[in-house]
Structures are given as C-alpha cells and as structure tokens.
Tab-separated table of C-alpha atoms and ligand atoms in Angstrom:
chain	number	residue	atom	x	y	z
A	28	MET	CA	-81.032	218.782	-38.612
A	29	THR	CA	-78.034	217.693	-40.680
A	30	ALA	CA	-76.634	214.167	-40.563
A	31	GLY	CA	-73.544	215.577	-38.833
A	32	SER	CA	-75.406	217.177	-35.975
A	33	LEU	CA	-77.587	214.083	-35.551
A	34	ALA	CA	-74.422	211.992	-35.233
A	35	ALA	CA	-73.051	214.455	-32.678
A	36	LEU	CA	-76.296	214.191	-30.713
A	37	VAL	CA	-76.191	210.400	-30.721
A	38	VAL	CA	-72.557	210.424	-29.561
A	39	LYS	CA	-73.425	212.903	-26.819
A	40	TYR	CA	-76.270	210.794	-25.446
A	41	ALA	CA	-74.393	207.549	-25.876
A	42	SER	CA	-71.486	208.853	-23.863
A	43	LEU	CA	-73.878	210.314	-21.324
A	44	SER	CA	-75.528	206.940	-20.788
A	45	THR	CA	-72.099	205.297	-20.604
A	46	ALA	CA	-71.136	207.854	-17.976
A	47	VAL	CA	-74.348	207.128	-16.053
A	48	ALA	CA	-73.728	203.366	-16.269
A	49	VAL	CA	-70.132	203.766	-15.071
A	50	GLY	CA	-71.330	206.028	-12.256
A	51	LEU	CA	-73.995	203.527	-11.166
A	52	TYR	CA	-71.494	200.681	-11.305
A	53	ALA	CA	-68.948	202.619	-9.230
A	54	GLY	CA	-71.710	203.361	-6.733
A	55	PHE	CA	-72.635	199.691	-6.602
A	56	ILE	CA	-68.998	198.641	-5.986
A	57	GLY	CA	-68.808	201.292	-3.270
A	58	LEU	CA	-71.934	199.847	-1.642
A	59	LEU	CA	-70.476	196.369	-1.879
A	60	THR	CA	-67.750	197.364	0.567
A	61	MET	CA	-70.566	197.679	3.121
A	62	GLN	CA	-70.819	194.470	5.059
A	63	SER	CA	-74.603	194.282	5.296
A	64	LEU	CA	-75.079	194.606	1.546
A	65	GLN	CA	-72.370	192.012	0.860
A	66	THR	CA	-74.217	189.642	3.152
A	67	HIS	CA	-77.304	190.024	0.968
A	68	VAL	CA	-75.348	189.616	-2.271
A	69	VAL	CA	-73.486	186.501	-1.090
A	70	TYR	CA	-76.321	184.662	0.674
A	71	LEU	CA	-79.476	186.075	-0.970
A	72	HIS	CA	-81.227	184.754	2.153
A	73	LYS	CA	-84.133	187.187	1.838
A	74	VAL	CA	-84.973	185.747	-1.573
A	75	GLN	CA	-87.082	182.960	-0.105
A	76	MET	CA	-88.985	181.788	-3.159
A	77	THR	CA	-91.323	179.694	-1.010
A	78	TRP	CA	-93.002	182.752	0.527
A	79	PHE	CA	-96.585	181.551	0.296
A	80	LYS	CA	-96.106	177.942	1.317
A	81	ASP	CA	-95.776	176.745	4.892
A	82	LEU	CA	-92.606	174.701	5.323
A	83	ASN	CA	-94.286	172.862	8.180
A	84	THR	CA	-96.636	171.281	5.635
A	85	PRO	CA	-94.121	169.437	3.418
A	86	GLU	CA	-97.013	168.031	1.328
A	87	PHE	CA	-97.046	171.448	-0.382
A	88	PHE	CA	-93.572	170.633	-1.689
A	89	GLY	CA	-94.454	167.219	-3.060
A	90	PHE	CA	-93.973	164.852	-0.114
A	91	MET	CA	-96.310	162.224	1.308
A	92	HIS	CA	-98.073	162.897	4.608
A	93	ASN	CA	-95.520	162.569	7.446
A	94	GLN	CA	-92.753	161.516	5.086
A	95	VAL	CA	-90.950	164.610	6.362
A	96	THR	CA	-90.489	165.592	10.005
A	97	ALA	CA	-89.907	169.329	10.500
A	98	PHE	CA	-87.817	169.944	13.617
A	99	GLY	CA	-85.220	172.230	15.178
A	100	VAL	CA	-81.553	171.643	16.004
A	101	ARG	CA	-80.129	173.871	18.707
A	102	SER	CA	-77.103	175.637	17.206
A	103	LEU	CA	-73.940	176.498	19.133
A	104	SER	CA	-75.254	180.085	18.989
A	105	GLY	CA	-78.257	179.096	21.119
A	106	GLU	CA	-80.821	179.606	18.326
A	107	ASP	CA	-82.667	176.782	16.605
A	108	VAL	CA	-81.764	175.782	13.053
A	109	TYR	CA	-84.868	174.733	11.102
A	110	ALA	CA	-84.483	171.247	9.609
A	111	TRP	CA	-86.310	168.481	7.759
A	112	HIS	CA	-85.794	164.752	8.183
A	113	ILE	CA	-86.911	163.060	4.944
A	114	LEU	CA	-87.721	159.341	4.880
A	115	PRO	CA	-86.775	157.355	1.771
A	116	ILE	CA	-89.861	156.181	-0.099
A	117	GLU	CA	-89.695	152.386	0.318
A	118	LEU	CA	-89.134	152.747	4.043
A	119	TYR	CA	-92.116	155.099	4.101
A	120	ARG	CA	-94.282	152.536	2.277
A	121	LYS	CA	-93.392	149.772	4.723
A	122	ASN	CA	-94.265	151.943	7.716
A	123	GLU	CA	-97.049	153.997	6.196
A	124	ALA	CA	-99.805	152.953	8.602
A	125	SER	CA	-97.945	153.864	11.781
A	126	LEU	CA	-96.522	157.059	10.250
A	127	LEU	CA	-99.998	158.252	9.303
A	128	GLU	CA	-101.184	157.892	12.909
A	129	GLU	CA	-98.613	160.392	14.175
A	130	PRO	CA	-99.236	164.128	14.513
A	131	SER	CA	-98.110	166.436	11.681
A	132	GLY	CA	-96.674	169.968	11.634
A	133	PHE	CA	-93.541	171.174	13.395
A	134	CYS	CA	-92.258	168.485	15.761
A	135	PRO	CA	-91.007	169.685	19.172
A	136	ASP	CA	-89.319	166.348	19.970
A	137	ILE	CA	-88.203	164.385	16.936
A	138	THR	CA	-86.678	161.617	19.060
A	139	ALA	CA	-90.197	160.496	20.027
A	140	ARG	CA	-91.187	159.894	16.384
A	141	LYS	CA	-91.401	156.691	14.393
A	142	ALA	CA	-89.355	158.250	11.549
A	143	PHE	CA	-86.513	158.987	13.948
A	144	ALA	CA	-86.577	155.414	15.281
A	145	LEU	CA	-86.338	154.112	11.713
A	146	LEU	CA	-83.079	156.027	11.348
A	147	HIS	CA	-81.718	155.519	14.849
A	148	ASP	CA	-82.478	151.795	15.223
A	149	ASP	CA	-81.313	150.538	11.821
A	150	PRO	CA	-77.615	149.554	11.923
A	151	GLU	CA	-77.525	149.762	8.111
A	152	ALA	CA	-79.230	153.134	7.700
A	153	ILE	CA	-77.370	155.817	5.747
A	154	LEU	CA	-77.739	159.512	6.470
A	155	ILE	CA	-77.081	162.237	3.925
A	156	ILE	CA	-76.703	165.695	5.435
A	157	HIS	CA	-77.695	168.238	2.823
A	158	MET	CA	-76.226	171.754	2.593
A	159	HIS	CA	-78.106	173.978	0.190
A	160	GLY	CA	-76.918	176.907	-1.871
A	161	ALA	CA	-77.668	180.635	-1.627
A	162	ALA	CA	-81.251	181.916	-1.574
A	163	GLY	CA	-84.422	179.977	-0.907
A	164	THR	CA	-85.239	177.443	1.771
A	165	VAL	CA	-85.143	173.678	2.280
A	166	GLY	CA	-88.247	173.480	0.058
A	167	SER	CA	-87.314	175.629	-2.927
A	168	GLY	CA	-86.299	175.072	-6.528
A	169	TYR	CA	-84.578	171.841	-7.487
A	170	ARG	CA	-83.859	170.907	-3.875
A	171	VAL	CA	-86.870	168.591	-3.595
A	172	PRO	CA	-85.952	166.522	-6.716
A	173	ASN	CA	-82.424	166.605	-5.300
A	174	TYR	CA	-83.524	164.852	-2.076
A	175	ARG	CA	-85.237	162.179	-4.176
A	176	ALA	CA	-82.112	161.659	-6.294
A	177	LEU	CA	-79.965	161.348	-3.165
A	178	SER	CA	-82.032	158.517	-1.666
A	179	ALA	CA	-82.972	156.802	-4.964
A	180	GLY	CA	-79.941	154.484	-4.796
A	181	ASN	CA	-81.423	152.700	-1.798
A	182	PRO	CA	-84.997	153.818	-0.992
A	183	ASN	CA	-84.990	151.528	2.011
A	184	LYS	CA	-81.947	152.944	3.754
A	185	ILE	CA	-80.926	156.437	2.657
A	186	HIS	CA	-82.371	159.199	4.863
A	187	VAL	CA	-81.800	162.899	4.174
A	188	ILE	CA	-81.525	165.730	6.674
A	189	THR	CA	-81.650	169.229	5.217
A	190	PHE	CA	-81.693	172.559	7.055
A	191	ASP	CA	-81.833	176.333	6.620
A	192	TYR	CA	-78.773	178.296	7.740
A	193	ARG	CA	-79.462	181.202	10.099
A	194	GLY	CA	-81.314	184.010	8.312
A	195	PHE	CA	-82.819	181.605	5.746
A	196	GLY	CA	-86.455	180.501	5.857
A	197	ARG	CA	-87.568	179.864	9.443
A	198	SER	CA	-84.067	179.949	10.957
A	199	LYS	CA	-83.584	183.213	12.854
A	200	GLY	CA	-80.612	185.565	12.604
A	201	THR	CA	-78.349	186.869	9.833
A	202	PRO	CA	-75.920	184.691	7.880
A	203	THR	CA	-72.181	185.237	8.356
A	204	GLY	CA	-69.335	182.933	7.327
A	205	HIS	CA	-68.804	181.942	10.935
A	206	GLY	CA	-72.512	181.635	11.754
A	207	VAL	CA	-73.447	179.526	8.732
A	208	LEU	CA	-70.585	177.159	9.503
A	209	GLU	CA	-71.607	177.014	13.169
A	210	ASP	CA	-75.126	175.970	12.139
A	211	ALA	CA	-73.818	173.261	9.786
A	212	ILE	CA	-71.469	171.889	12.458
A	213	SER	CA	-74.342	171.867	14.962
A	214	VAL	CA	-76.501	169.775	12.614
A	215	VAL	CA	-73.656	167.308	12.003
A	216	GLN	CA	-72.953	167.068	15.740
A	217	TRP	CA	-76.650	166.480	16.353
A	218	ALA	CA	-76.574	163.662	13.799
A	219	ILE	CA	-73.568	162.023	15.440
A	220	GLY	CA	-74.737	162.525	19.012
A	221	VAL	CA	-78.523	162.159	18.846
A	222	THR	CA	-79.175	159.809	15.930
A	223	GLN	CA	-76.041	157.883	16.973
A	224	MET	CA	-75.018	157.408	13.363
A	225	PRO	CA	-71.313	156.607	13.035
A	226	PRO	CA	-69.520	159.031	10.656
A	227	SER	CA	-68.848	156.090	8.314
A	228	ARG	CA	-72.604	156.003	7.573
A	229	ILE	CA	-72.912	159.759	7.100
A	230	LEU	CA	-72.378	161.378	3.702
A	231	ILE	CA	-72.376	165.133	3.191
A	232	PHE	CA	-73.852	166.767	0.098
A	233	GLY	CA	-73.572	170.429	-0.896
A	234	GLN	CA	-74.458	172.543	-3.902
A	235	SER	CA	-73.020	175.953	-4.801
A	236	LEU	CA	-72.654	177.907	-1.518
A	237	GLY	CA	-73.336	174.564	0.192
A	238	THR	CA	-70.112	173.117	-1.287
A	239	ALA	CA	-68.091	175.719	0.625
A	240	VAL	CA	-69.993	174.881	3.818
A	241	ASN	CA	-69.530	171.161	3.117
A	242	LEU	CA	-65.749	171.515	2.794
A	243	ALA	CA	-65.537	173.736	5.865
A	244	VAL	CA	-67.350	171.013	7.830
A	245	ALA	CA	-65.100	168.312	6.334
A	246	GLU	CA	-62.009	170.240	7.372
A	247	HIS	CA	-63.357	171.038	10.843
A	248	PHE	CA	-64.058	167.402	11.727
A	249	SER	CA	-60.906	166.007	10.097
A	250	LEU	CA	-58.800	168.255	12.340
A	251	GLN	CA	-60.443	167.076	15.577
A	252	SER	CA	-58.555	164.819	17.908
A	253	PRO	CA	-59.253	162.011	17.225
A	254	PRO	CA	-60.180	163.006	13.658
A	255	ILE	CA	-63.737	162.408	12.415
A	256	VAL	CA	-64.044	161.504	8.729
A	257	PHE	CA	-67.378	160.957	6.976
A	258	SER	CA	-68.006	158.360	4.290
A	259	GLY	CA	-67.813	160.981	1.550
A	260	HIS	CA	-68.486	164.486	0.310
A	261	VAL	CA	-70.403	165.276	-2.888
A	262	LEU	CA	-69.931	168.790	-4.237
A	263	VAL	CA	-72.195	170.060	-7.023
A	264	ALA	CA	-71.153	173.277	-8.802
A	265	PRO	CA	-68.417	174.251	-6.337
A	266	PHE	CA	-66.392	177.462	-6.478
A	267	LEU	CA	-62.804	178.233	-5.447
A	268	ASP	CA	-63.567	181.063	-3.020
A	269	ALA	CA	-66.097	183.875	-2.776
A	270	PRO	CA	-63.906	186.723	-4.152
A	271	THR	CA	-62.883	184.644	-7.202
A	272	LEU	CA	-66.507	183.669	-7.732
A	273	MET	CA	-67.540	187.311	-7.612
A	274	ALA	CA	-64.791	188.169	-10.105
A	275	THR	CA	-66.134	185.620	-12.593
A	276	TYR	CA	-69.846	185.840	-11.742
A	277	ARG	CA	-72.248	187.025	-14.424
A	278	ILE	CA	-75.772	187.972	-13.411
A	279	ALA	CA	-78.094	185.769	-15.501
A	280	GLY	CA	-75.014	184.597	-17.356
A	281	THR	CA	-74.433	187.948	-19.053
A	282	ILE	CA	-73.770	190.961	-16.831
A	283	PRO	CA	-70.391	190.590	-15.117
A	284	LEU	CA	-70.612	191.486	-11.425
A	285	LEU	CA	-66.993	192.334	-10.664
A	286	GLY	CA	-65.503	191.330	-14.037
A	287	PRO	CA	-64.611	194.906	-15.056
A	288	ILE	CA	-62.713	195.413	-11.788
A	289	ALA	CA	-61.096	191.968	-11.816
A	290	ARG	CA	-59.198	193.046	-14.941
A	291	PHE	CA	-57.227	195.462	-12.764
A	292	PRO	CA	-55.462	193.338	-10.131
A	293	VAL	CA	-54.490	196.314	-7.979
A	294	LEU	CA	-58.076	197.514	-7.814
A	295	PHE	CA	-59.442	194.001	-7.300
A	296	ASN	CA	-57.011	193.186	-4.496
A	297	TYR	CA	-57.985	196.448	-2.851
A	298	LEU	CA	-61.670	195.535	-3.053
A	299	LYS	CA	-60.924	192.015	-1.821
A	300	GLN	CA	-59.948	193.349	1.606
A	301	TYR	CA	-63.535	194.471	2.009
A	302	LEU	CA	-65.040	191.141	1.068
A	303	VAL	CA	-65.754	189.628	4.459
A	304	HIS	CA	-67.245	186.366	3.238
A	305	LYS	CA	-64.184	184.531	1.896
A	306	TRP	CA	-65.288	180.869	1.843
A	307	SER	CA	-61.901	179.628	0.652
A	308	SER	CA	-62.616	176.098	-0.548
A	309	THR	CA	-59.168	175.742	-2.151
A	310	ASP	CA	-57.447	176.031	1.240
A	311	ARG	CA	-60.024	173.841	2.946
A	312	ILE	CA	-59.988	170.996	0.445
A	313	ALA	CA	-56.166	170.967	0.610
A	314	ARG	CA	-56.085	170.870	4.414
A	315	TYR	CA	-58.748	168.138	4.470
A	316	VAL	CA	-56.811	165.960	2.001
A	317	HIS	CA	-53.508	166.617	3.824
A	318	ALA	CA	-55.009	165.648	7.184
A	319	ASN	CA	-56.474	162.374	5.881
A	320	GLU	CA	-53.308	161.426	4.014
A	321	ALA	CA	-51.263	162.116	7.158
A	322	ASN	CA	-53.680	160.058	9.295
A	323	SER	CA	-54.065	157.304	6.649
A	324	LEU	CA	-57.846	157.606	6.868
A	325	PRO	CA	-60.105	156.749	3.912
A	326	TYR	CA	-61.766	159.749	2.259
A	327	ARG	CA	-63.932	160.330	-0.844
A	328	ILE	CA	-64.690	163.575	-2.635
A	329	THR	CA	-66.823	163.750	-5.785
A	330	ILE	CA	-67.110	167.025	-7.676
A	331	ILE	CA	-69.986	167.293	-10.186
A	332	TYR	CA	-70.488	170.160	-12.537
A	333	ALA	CA	-72.410	170.940	-15.769
A	334	GLU	CA	-70.739	172.841	-18.586
A	335	ASP	CA	-73.863	174.886	-19.294
A	336	ASP	CA	-73.915	176.252	-15.714
A	337	PHE	CA	-73.837	179.987	-16.271
A	338	ASP	CA	-73.558	180.917	-12.595
A	339	VAL	CA	-70.141	179.379	-11.936
A	340	PRO	CA	-67.583	178.949	-14.763
A	341	SER	CA	-66.188	175.420	-15.219
A	342	THR	CA	-62.662	176.516	-14.306
A	343	HIS	CA	-63.766	176.506	-10.646
A	344	SER	CA	-64.484	172.749	-10.588
A	345	GLN	CA	-61.354	171.875	-12.556
A	346	ASP	CA	-59.130	174.052	-10.365
A	347	LEU	CA	-60.680	172.843	-7.120
A	348	PHE	CA	-60.057	169.263	-8.215
A	349	TRP	CA	-56.451	170.135	-8.976
A	350	HIS	CA	-56.012	171.727	-5.517
A	351	ALA	CA	-57.269	168.489	-3.948
A	352	VAL	CA	-54.996	166.336	-6.129
A	353	ASN	CA	-52.031	168.619	-5.427
A	354	ALA	CA	-52.524	168.061	-1.698
A	355	THR	CA	-52.234	164.270	-2.015
A	356	LYS	CA	-48.434	164.417	-2.377
A	357	ALA	CA	-45.895	166.104	-0.131
A	358	THR	CA	-44.190	167.527	-3.214
A	359	GLY	CA	-47.475	168.536	-4.860
A	360	VAL	CA	-48.761	167.572	-8.319
A	361	SER	CA	-48.306	170.050	-11.161
A	362	ARG	CA	-51.142	170.892	-13.540
A	363	GLY	CA	-49.066	169.343	-16.318
A	364	GLU	CA	-48.816	166.028	-14.466
A	365	LEU	CA	-52.553	166.044	-13.845
A	366	GLU	CA	-53.265	166.785	-17.528
A	367	GLN	CA	-51.079	163.811	-18.473
A	368	VAL	CA	-52.969	161.478	-16.130
A	369	LYS	CA	-56.234	162.837	-17.515
A	370	LEU	CA	-55.130	161.984	-21.062
A	371	GLU	CA	-54.190	158.454	-20.019
A	372	GLY	CA	-56.946	157.591	-17.570
A	373	GLY	CA	-59.791	160.094	-17.994
A	374	ALA	CA	-62.980	158.823	-19.596
A	375	ASP	CA	-64.708	160.767	-22.365
A	376	LEU	CA	-68.366	159.773	-22.312
A	377	GLY	CA	-69.382	161.852	-25.338
A	378	PRO	CA	-72.614	163.772	-24.705
A	379	ALA	CA	-72.512	162.637	-21.056
A	380	GLY	CA	-69.279	164.557	-20.502
A	381	THR	CA	-65.981	163.537	-18.937
A	382	VAL	CA	-64.912	161.770	-15.749
A	383	MET	CA	-61.556	161.812	-14.047
A	384	LYS	CA	-60.387	159.910	-10.975
A	385	TRP	CA	-57.372	160.300	-8.738
A	386	HIS	CA	-56.593	157.465	-6.300
A	387	THR	CA	-54.171	157.396	-3.411
A	388	GLU	CA	-53.623	154.657	-0.813
A	389	THR	CA	-56.595	155.931	1.159
A	390	GLY	CA	-58.396	158.547	-0.898
A	391	ILE	CA	-60.518	158.714	-4.040
A	392	LEU	CA	-61.077	162.054	-5.737
A	393	ARG	CA	-63.466	162.241	-8.688
A	394	VAL	CA	-64.591	165.018	-10.964
A	395	GLU	CA	-67.493	164.601	-13.364
A	396	ILE	CA	-68.046	167.361	-15.904
A	397	LEU	CA	-71.419	166.944	-17.629
A	398	LYS	CA	-72.409	168.674	-20.846
A	399	THR	CA	-75.805	169.757	-19.539
A	400	GLY	CA	-77.562	170.198	-16.217
A	401	LEU	CA	-77.240	173.936	-15.538
A	402	HIS	CA	-76.456	175.136	-12.015
A	403	ASP	CA	-79.297	173.364	-10.244
A	404	VAL	CA	-81.341	171.094	-12.555
A	405	ILE	CA	-78.419	168.658	-12.328
A	406	MET	CA	-79.216	168.082	-8.638
A	407	GLY	CA	-82.214	165.902	-9.501
A	408	ASN	CA	-80.384	163.817	-12.127
A	409	PRO	CA	-79.163	160.191	-11.943
A	410	VAL	CA	-75.548	161.372	-11.822
A	411	ILE	CA	-76.250	162.461	-8.221
A	412	THR	CA	-77.794	159.096	-7.309
A	413	LEU	CA	-74.827	157.287	-8.819
A	414	ALA	CA	-72.268	159.475	-7.038
A	415	VAL	CA	-73.856	158.525	-3.706
A	416	MET	CA	-74.007	154.820	-4.643
A	417	ARG	CA	-70.356	154.778	-5.695
A	418	ILE	CA	-69.250	156.298	-2.407
A	419	LEU	CA	-71.400	153.877	-0.396
A	420	ALA	CA	-70.158	150.889	-2.393
A	421	LYS	CA	-66.609	151.743	-1.287
A	422	VAL	CA	-67.426	152.010	2.421
B	26	NAG	C1	-49.253	172.258	-4.169
B	26	NAG	O1	-48.685	171.458	-3.156
B	26	NAG	C2	-47.411	171.891	-2.734
B	26	NAG	C3	-46.883	170.844	-1.755
B	26	NAG	O2	-47.779	170.658	-0.695
B	26	NAG	C4	-47.507	173.276	-2.103
B	26	NAG	O3	-46.238	173.740	-1.702
B	26	NAG	C5	-48.126	174.247	-3.127
B	26	NAG	O4	-48.356	175.489	-2.513
B	26	NAG	C6	-49.445	173.676	-3.650
B	26	NAG	N1	-49.929	174.534	-4.707
B	26	NAG	C7	-51.045	175.222	-4.618
B	26	NAG	C8	-51.402	176.062	-5.778
B	26	NAG	O5	-51.756	175.162	-3.641
C-alpha cells in the first residue's frame, strides 16, 4: 500500500466516523424534542446514587440516631413528598436522652415528636428549607455536608428541612416544572402552617436546579396578597434558564450538549420551542425584586458560585445578578453602570475570589464568586455558613 492510498483510507474512515458522530448527534437532538426524554435529561431523577442505602435510616448517611426525622408532606397533588427534618448538633446534644427514647424509621406523625417540638416551641428557632439539584436524593453527594454547613452558624437554633421532588428517591410520580414547584410550595406552606414558623425566620437554600425552584417559590409567595417574604434566599451555582443552560452545558466539562446547535440561532430557537422545562430564573428574580421594591419589603438574595464549576459557566451567576440589580430601579441599571459600581465597591479577596453587593432601601443583593469549590463541593464550605449568618444578622 502506498502512502497516498493509506492517506486516502484514513480520510475515508475519518469522514465516515465524523458522519456517524453527526448522525448520532442529530438523532439525539431529535430524541430531545420528546418530552419524556427531556424530563430525564433535565432532572436525572432516576440517577439515585443512594440505591443501596435506606433513606429511613439516616445513620447510613452520617447522622446521629434520631437526629433526623423522616416524614411526608402532603403535596397539593395529593401525593406525599418525602422529607427529612434535621436537628442542629448542639440542640441534639442537649436533648439526646429524650431523642434516643423515641422510635426510629419513617415517622407517620412528625408533630408528635420531640424534634418537632424543639422547632415549633422555640421562638428563636431558624428554619432553612433546602431545595436540592438534579439527580440523587436528600442523602446523596455533598448534600449531607451541605446541611451541616447550613446549621453550623448556630448549632443551637438552625434546623434544616430537605425533601425529594416528585419522581426523586421515595417521592412518587414524575417531575415536571409545574409538579416540582407544587411540591416545593407544599413544603413551604407546611412549614408556615404546621411548624408555625413566621416567614421572617425561614431561609430558603437551593443549589443548581434547586436555585430555579427557590426563585420560583420566592416569586410565588411575594406575589400573594398580602405578600409573604422570607428572611433570605441563598442560591449556589444558579443558571439563567434551562434552554440557556443546555446551550452552554458540557457533559463532564468537555462534550457540549447543545453547543453545536446554539451557534445557529435559527436552529436553536426552533429547538427551544420543544424544551418544555423552561425554569426562567431571570424573569423570576426580576419579578421578585420588583414586587419587594414596590411593597417596600426587606429582601436578601445571595448568589454563590465557584469558577472551577464545569457544569454551569460563570456567566450565569454574573448575568443573574445583573438581572436582579436591573430590577431594583424603574429605569433599570445598565451592565456598564454595574461594572462601574463593581470597580468602586467590589472586593477582590485574592485566592478567595470576589464579592459584590448591591443595596437598595430595602434589599441586599450579593454575589460571591469563589476561585474553587466546583459545582457541589462548595456546598459544604464555610462560605455557605457565612452566607446564612450574614442574612440572619440582618433580620
Ligand atoms: C432592565 O430593567 C428595565 C426597567 O425595568 C427593563 O425595561 C429591561 O427590560 C430590563 N432588562 C432586562 C435585560 O431584563
């Protein structure tokens, strides 16, 4: 075989494999227009990660005996949402003896439990409602260190309630934008109605997909009459909206999911019509800020993001922050104006990253961009504890 014919052969096979790759990709995009597959791509709810551990035995996930109460919250849909109530560690220590006497496993009536009384009866208790990201359950990945970081600022007072959206873990059903939001609203309503916590002592945390749910909940309650505003919202690794996330998403940080299509706006806009799960956080954060400014109600939003997060590009956090800032003024705030304020008032903390604040008469918006922390490791770090403490200090 001559060098020439070898080269021809290589070119032939190379182009063949390119053709196969393009064909597979086109097929994948075609499949993505099917709603059921999109649901799996967006929520990854079947990727449980805690398959062989029983969520009703929280000791398997690193908790003390009866530190966690597993219970159900009836959703507006009529199904139960599976939830955990996690006691902060100092409160657990003080009440250890009586907690250990109680039954363990799934609790059919949480209101009869000591742990519930510790939350319900303490006029200074703080409740963080936790909204997790795609895939997994309340017990998977960095979520457990995350719960510890959330209550570390006051291990006597800060309780956490976390839950699985429908279709995740032990919660029945299939996730949809509407259904996931319905479940989150049901848990928040349960907290207000059953634990009797005033919204000023409730803080809502979300990571990744959970940030979109968090903002949807924030908007929902701020538009009630009378409006309900919580003490603050912490958003870790947020994204602008699901289609934009898909356009910039790289599987394992390398293979672009919709990147090739996003380069052709006509094609991308066409595909967008088929994306049923929109999760538009830009619109929601703007409406939430508008509502609170109009009602002169205090509000706090903290956005936290790590630069080495390869799931969501940093532009999402920066742009979401700008959308919130823009909504604080009737005439809007241009990107240029915001950049100017950042130059004057933003803090550069070297290897710790950068912080920027935006104050209004009633609101405080913060964005913290860390150098490291990935998409999820960051959830267990002191920056999370501090974000909660800062919000509580202002209440
Ligand atoms: C910024 O705010 C102004 C005034 O509310 C609004 O007209 C404009 O659409 C906003 N810009 C964006 C990108 O949302």
